[in-house]
Amino acid sequence: MTGLLDRDLDVRWLDAALRVAREGLELADARDTLATELADEPLGAAAMKKTLTALTAVWLRPASSRNEITDWALRHSASAPDWRPLHFGALLVSQPSFRVLLHACGRELVAAGGVDTVAVRRRMRAAFGPRRTVDIATQRGIKTLRSLAVLAGDPSSSHSARGHLSATDPELAAWLVRCLLDSRQAESMSVDDVIHAPEFFALKLPKTFPRQAVGLRRHSEGIGRVVLVLDQ
């Protein structure tokens, strides 16, 4: 498995990337515009370059290629009161290691009632190998999750608590499920599995999902089993 996200992405930077993505610019122009937006941020030259590369992968490149999942998020952002769930989904789709990190944090919450960075690092090493780059990516990933309010914790502490991210809008929730299916390379999930998905540990989801939305359809399989399936 490859594709470690080795930058911590502050929600302000993700917001800037989404704003630029909404402008519909060509990729090179969008990247230049984002660089200007971030010019006053406390990033050195090397850090700026790596951060731009990460943000480009999350929002700019998918937007320029008219990715259908990203297109939905760009349209929805015009009326969304909070962009953090959109960043959450975009990171799931664009960064394979982000899903692994979320899964590791979700498992730690079940096992220990909280998230200890050292324990999450062990889980990440099991997935990606015992490399220092994995340790760095884990630490920076935790910072990203805190910035998104998926986790809550003091910057000086290795312990994080469960955060809270509202995704009660049914259309938004369906889109997030679509993102999770894409990141898992799966075609369907039961609603029960969605509710208990380790990756969704911080999400507040609606009681009911739409019958059809953002490339998903809902149907029943037997008594009491409701499934969300990619509509292909």
Tab-separated table of C-alpha atoms in Angstrom:
chain	number	residue	atom	x	y	z
A	1	MET	CA	0.000	0.000	0.000
A	2	THR	CA	1.342	3.413	-0.947
A	3	GLY	CA	0.198	7.013	-0.961
A	4	LEU	CA	0.921	8.268	2.552
A	5	LEU	CA	-0.418	11.728	3.314
A	6	ASP	CA	2.627	13.229	5.006
A	7	ARG	CA	1.273	16.771	5.544
A	8	ASP	CA	-1.004	18.110	8.242
A	9	LEU	CA	-3.732	20.029	6.437
A	10	ASP	CA	-5.270	22.847	8.414
A	11	VAL	CA	-8.959	23.356	7.735
A	12	ARG	CA	-8.195	26.941	6.602
A	13	TRP	CA	-5.960	25.588	3.850
A	14	LEU	CA	-8.555	23.021	2.831
A	15	ASP	CA	-11.162	25.802	2.712
A	16	ALA	CA	-8.862	27.823	0.461
A	17	ALA	CA	-8.369	24.852	-1.854
A	18	LEU	CA	-12.119	24.292	-2.086
A	19	ARG	CA	-12.729	27.967	-2.847
A	20	VAL	CA	-10.196	27.826	-5.669
A	21	ALA	CA	-11.627	24.536	-6.965
A	22	ARG	CA	-15.048	26.209	-7.213
A	23	GLU	CA	-13.624	28.740	-9.685
A	24	GLY	CA	-13.259	26.100	-12.420
A	25	LEU	CA	-9.713	27.082	-13.415
A	26	GLU	CA	-7.256	24.975	-15.334
A	27	LEU	CA	-5.070	22.943	-12.997
A	28	ALA	CA	-1.900	25.037	-13.365
A	29	ASP	CA	-3.833	28.288	-12.871
A	30	ALA	CA	-5.691	26.844	-9.892
A	31	ARG	CA	-2.445	25.798	-8.236
A	32	ASP	CA	-0.946	29.270	-8.781
A	33	THR	CA	-4.077	30.882	-7.343
A	34	LEU	CA	-3.963	28.620	-4.293
A	35	ALA	CA	-0.293	29.439	-3.758
A	36	THR	CA	-1.240	33.122	-3.661
A	37	GLU	CA	-4.054	32.374	-1.195
A	38	LEU	CA	-1.598	30.615	1.123
A	39	ALA	CA	1.250	33.104	0.752
A	40	ASP	CA	0.774	34.542	4.242
A	41	GLU	CA	0.571	31.169	5.993
A	42	PRO	CA	3.523	30.086	8.191
A	43	LEU	CA	4.943	27.659	5.628
A	44	GLY	CA	8.538	27.561	4.429
A	45	ALA	CA	9.332	26.974	0.760
A	46	ALA	CA	9.590	23.170	1.043
A	47	ALA	CA	6.516	22.905	3.270
A	48	MET	CA	4.539	25.147	0.926
A	49	LYS	CA	5.394	22.966	-2.062
A	50	LYS	CA	4.370	19.753	-0.289
A	51	THR	CA	1.210	21.327	1.089
A	52	LEU	CA	0.203	22.583	-2.360
A	53	THR	CA	0.795	19.095	-3.762
A	54	ALA	CA	-1.441	17.536	-1.109
A	55	LEU	CA	-4.207	20.126	-1.514
A	56	THR	CA	-4.032	19.753	-5.284
A	57	ALA	CA	-4.664	16.022	-4.934
A	58	VAL	CA	-7.605	16.605	-2.585
A	59	TRP	CA	-9.504	19.332	-4.473
A	60	LEU	CA	-7.812	20.926	-7.492
A	61	ARG	CA	-6.987	17.903	-9.652
A	62	PRO	CA	-10.354	16.141	-9.127
A	63	ALA	CA	-12.157	19.422	-9.872
A	64	SER	CA	-10.193	20.034	-13.070
A	65	SER	CA	-10.864	16.487	-14.275
A	66	ARG	CA	-14.612	16.860	-13.534
A	67	ASN	CA	-14.626	13.960	-11.116
A	68	GLU	CA	-18.304	13.249	-10.406
A	69	ILE	CA	-17.830	12.828	-6.657
A	70	THR	CA	-15.966	16.119	-6.422
A	71	ASP	CA	-18.465	17.831	-8.714
A	72	TRP	CA	-21.270	17.035	-6.277
A	73	ALA	CA	-19.246	18.516	-3.384
A	74	LEU	CA	-18.494	21.688	-5.349
A	75	ARG	CA	-22.196	22.186	-6.075
A	76	HIS	CA	-23.206	21.414	-2.500
A	77	SER	CA	-20.597	23.763	-1.045
A	78	ALA	CA	-22.617	26.777	-2.214
A	79	SER	CA	-25.290	26.047	0.418
A	80	ALA	CA	-23.322	24.022	2.966
A	81	PRO	CA	-22.984	25.789	6.346
A	82	ASP	CA	-19.878	23.740	7.199
A	83	TRP	CA	-17.284	22.554	4.694
A	84	ARG	CA	-15.529	20.166	7.057
A	85	PRO	CA	-17.655	17.131	6.047
A	86	LEU	CA	-16.822	17.920	2.418
A	87	HIS	CA	-13.104	17.933	3.217
A	88	PHE	CA	-13.576	14.663	5.110
A	89	GLY	CA	-15.106	12.994	2.050
A	90	ALA	CA	-12.610	14.497	-0.390
A	91	LEU	CA	-9.721	13.219	1.741
A	92	LEU	CA	-11.285	9.762	1.841
A	93	VAL	CA	-11.496	9.648	-1.943
A	94	SER	CA	-8.115	11.181	-2.735
A	95	GLN	CA	-5.848	9.866	0.034
A	96	PRO	CA	-5.824	6.089	0.640
A	97	SER	CA	-3.896	6.467	3.885
A	98	PHE	CA	-6.589	8.790	5.265
A	99	ARG	CA	-9.116	5.945	5.349
A	100	VAL	CA	-6.570	3.672	7.050
A	101	LEU	CA	-5.896	6.363	9.648
A	102	LEU	CA	-9.610	6.846	10.307
A	103	HIS	CA	-10.075	3.089	10.604
A	104	ALA	CA	-7.196	2.872	13.088
A	105	CYS	CA	-8.622	5.711	15.191
A	106	GLY	CA	-12.082	4.153	15.149
A	107	ARG	CA	-10.694	0.818	16.334
A	108	GLU	CA	-8.752	2.525	19.104
A	109	LEU	CA	-11.874	4.287	20.315
A	110	VAL	CA	-13.666	0.953	20.587
A	111	ALA	CA	-10.729	-0.768	22.264
A	112	ALA	CA	-9.566	1.968	24.621
A	113	GLY	CA	-12.255	4.654	24.731
A	114	GLY	CA	-9.851	7.231	23.325
A	115	VAL	CA	-7.210	7.667	20.656
A	116	ASP	CA	-3.558	7.484	21.641
A	117	THR	CA	-1.213	8.543	18.857
A	118	VAL	CA	1.333	5.867	19.813
A	119	ALA	CA	-1.291	3.112	19.497
A	120	VAL	CA	-2.524	4.507	16.177
A	121	ARG	CA	1.073	4.585	14.964
A	122	ARG	CA	1.370	0.853	15.655
A	123	ARG	CA	-1.742	0.194	13.582
A	124	MET	CA	-0.431	2.373	10.756
A	125	ARG	CA	2.917	0.580	10.827
A	126	ALA	CA	1.066	-2.731	10.510
A	127	ALA	CA	-0.558	-1.401	7.334
A	128	PHE	CA	2.332	0.522	5.767
A	129	GLY	CA	5.478	-0.940	7.310
A	130	PRO	CA	7.801	0.096	10.163
A	131	ARG	CA	9.124	3.268	8.586
A	132	ARG	CA	9.774	6.703	10.036
A	133	THR	CA	7.714	8.237	7.248
A	134	VAL	CA	4.736	6.286	8.588
A	135	ASP	CA	5.286	7.712	12.075
A	136	ILE	CA	5.480	11.258	10.691
A	137	ALA	CA	2.381	10.753	8.535
A	138	THR	CA	0.458	9.424	11.557
A	139	GLN	CA	1.320	12.420	13.699
A	140	ARG	CA	0.420	14.874	10.953
A	141	GLY	CA	-2.737	12.945	10.161
A	142	ILE	CA	-3.879	13.279	13.765
A	143	LYS	CA	-3.350	17.049	13.488
A	144	THR	CA	-5.497	17.091	10.347
A	145	LEU	CA	-8.253	15.143	12.102
A	146	ARG	CA	-8.172	17.581	15.009
A	147	SER	CA	-8.407	20.538	12.641
A	148	LEU	CA	-11.478	18.940	11.047
A	149	ALA	CA	-13.025	18.339	14.516
A	150	VAL	CA	-12.996	14.585	13.883
A	151	LEU	CA	-10.745	14.311	16.941
A	152	ALA	CA	-10.359	16.663	19.888
A	153	GLY	CA	-7.162	17.066	21.871
A	154	ASP	CA	-4.582	19.410	23.301
A	155	PRO	CA	-1.730	20.132	20.842
A	156	SER	CA	0.812	19.055	23.455
A	157	SER	CA	-0.944	15.750	24.219
A	158	SER	CA	-0.775	12.422	22.398
A	159	HIS	CA	-4.304	11.603	23.581
A	160	SER	CA	-7.358	12.550	21.539
A	161	ALA	CA	-11.055	12.174	22.237
A	162	ARG	CA	-13.823	11.505	19.761
A	163	GLY	CA	-14.823	14.637	17.883
A	164	HIS	CA	-18.195	15.480	16.395
A	165	LEU	CA	-18.926	16.262	12.771
A	166	SER	CA	-22.518	16.778	11.685
A	167	ALA	CA	-23.629	14.970	8.535
A	168	THR	CA	-27.356	14.850	9.261
A	169	ASP	CA	-28.327	16.215	5.846
A	170	PRO	CA	-29.434	13.027	4.005
A	171	GLU	CA	-27.902	14.033	0.672
A	172	LEU	CA	-24.578	14.870	2.333
A	173	ALA	CA	-24.634	11.604	4.272
A	174	ALA	CA	-25.263	9.658	1.067
A	175	TRP	CA	-22.332	11.435	-0.569
A	176	LEU	CA	-20.074	10.511	2.354
A	177	VAL	CA	-21.122	6.881	2.015
A	178	ARG	CA	-20.259	7.121	-1.674
A	179	CYS	CA	-16.822	8.433	-0.684
A	180	LEU	CA	-16.345	5.575	1.781
A	181	LEU	CA	-17.337	2.982	-0.818
A	182	ASP	CA	-14.893	4.539	-3.260
A	183	SER	CA	-12.079	4.486	-0.698
A	184	ARG	CA	-12.832	0.872	0.231
A	185	GLN	CA	-13.232	-0.092	-3.435
A	186	ALA	CA	-16.586	-1.598	-2.527
A	187	GLU	CA	-19.928	-1.579	-4.353
A	188	SER	CA	-22.340	-1.687	-1.428
A	189	MET	CA	-22.750	-1.440	2.336
A	190	SER	CA	-25.657	-2.131	4.622
A	191	VAL	CA	-26.953	0.881	6.513
A	192	ASP	CA	-26.070	-0.910	9.749
A	193	ASP	CA	-22.462	-1.289	8.576
A	194	VAL	CA	-22.377	2.390	7.610
A	195	ILE	CA	-23.559	3.455	11.059
A	196	HIS	CA	-20.889	1.298	12.711
A	197	ALA	CA	-18.103	1.920	10.186
A	198	PRO	CA	-14.843	2.640	12.064
A	199	GLU	CA	-14.073	5.433	9.595
A	200	PHE	CA	-17.314	7.238	10.538
A	201	PHE	CA	-16.729	7.267	14.288
A	202	ALA	CA	-17.103	11.054	14.552
A	203	LEU	CA	-20.014	11.528	12.154
A	204	LYS	CA	-23.552	12.271	13.226
A	205	LEU	CA	-25.623	10.638	10.491
A	206	PRO	CA	-29.332	10.926	9.644
A	207	LYS	CA	-31.867	8.295	10.659
A	208	THR	CA	-32.814	7.665	7.031
A	209	PHE	CA	-30.825	7.755	3.793
A	210	PRO	CA	-32.367	8.885	0.482
A	211	ARG	CA	-33.847	6.260	-1.818
A	212	GLN	CA	-31.529	7.534	-4.556
A	213	ALA	CA	-28.744	10.143	-4.419
A	214	VAL	CA	-25.247	10.915	-5.753
A	215	GLY	CA	-24.858	7.615	-7.579
A	216	LEU	CA	-26.296	5.521	-4.741
A	217	ARG	CA	-29.589	3.741	-4.386
A	218	ARG	CA	-31.196	2.302	-1.276
A	219	HIS	CA	-32.998	-1.015	-1.278
A	220	SER	CA	-34.071	-3.726	1.135
A	221	GLU	CA	-32.602	-7.210	1.303
A	222	GLY	CA	-34.795	-9.433	3.407
A	223	ILE	CA	-36.328	-8.424	6.701
A	224	GLY	CA	-34.708	-5.436	8.352
A	225	ARG	CA	-31.611	-5.246	6.109
A	226	VAL	CA	-31.271	-2.027	4.124
A	227	VAL	CA	-28.379	-1.688	1.693
A	228	LEU	CA	-26.811	1.279	-0.082
A	229	VAL	CA	-25.528	0.251	-3.513
A	230	LEU	CA	-23.606	2.069	-6.221
A	231	ASP	CA	-26.060	2.942	-8.973
A	232	GLN	CA	-24.191	1.837	-12.095
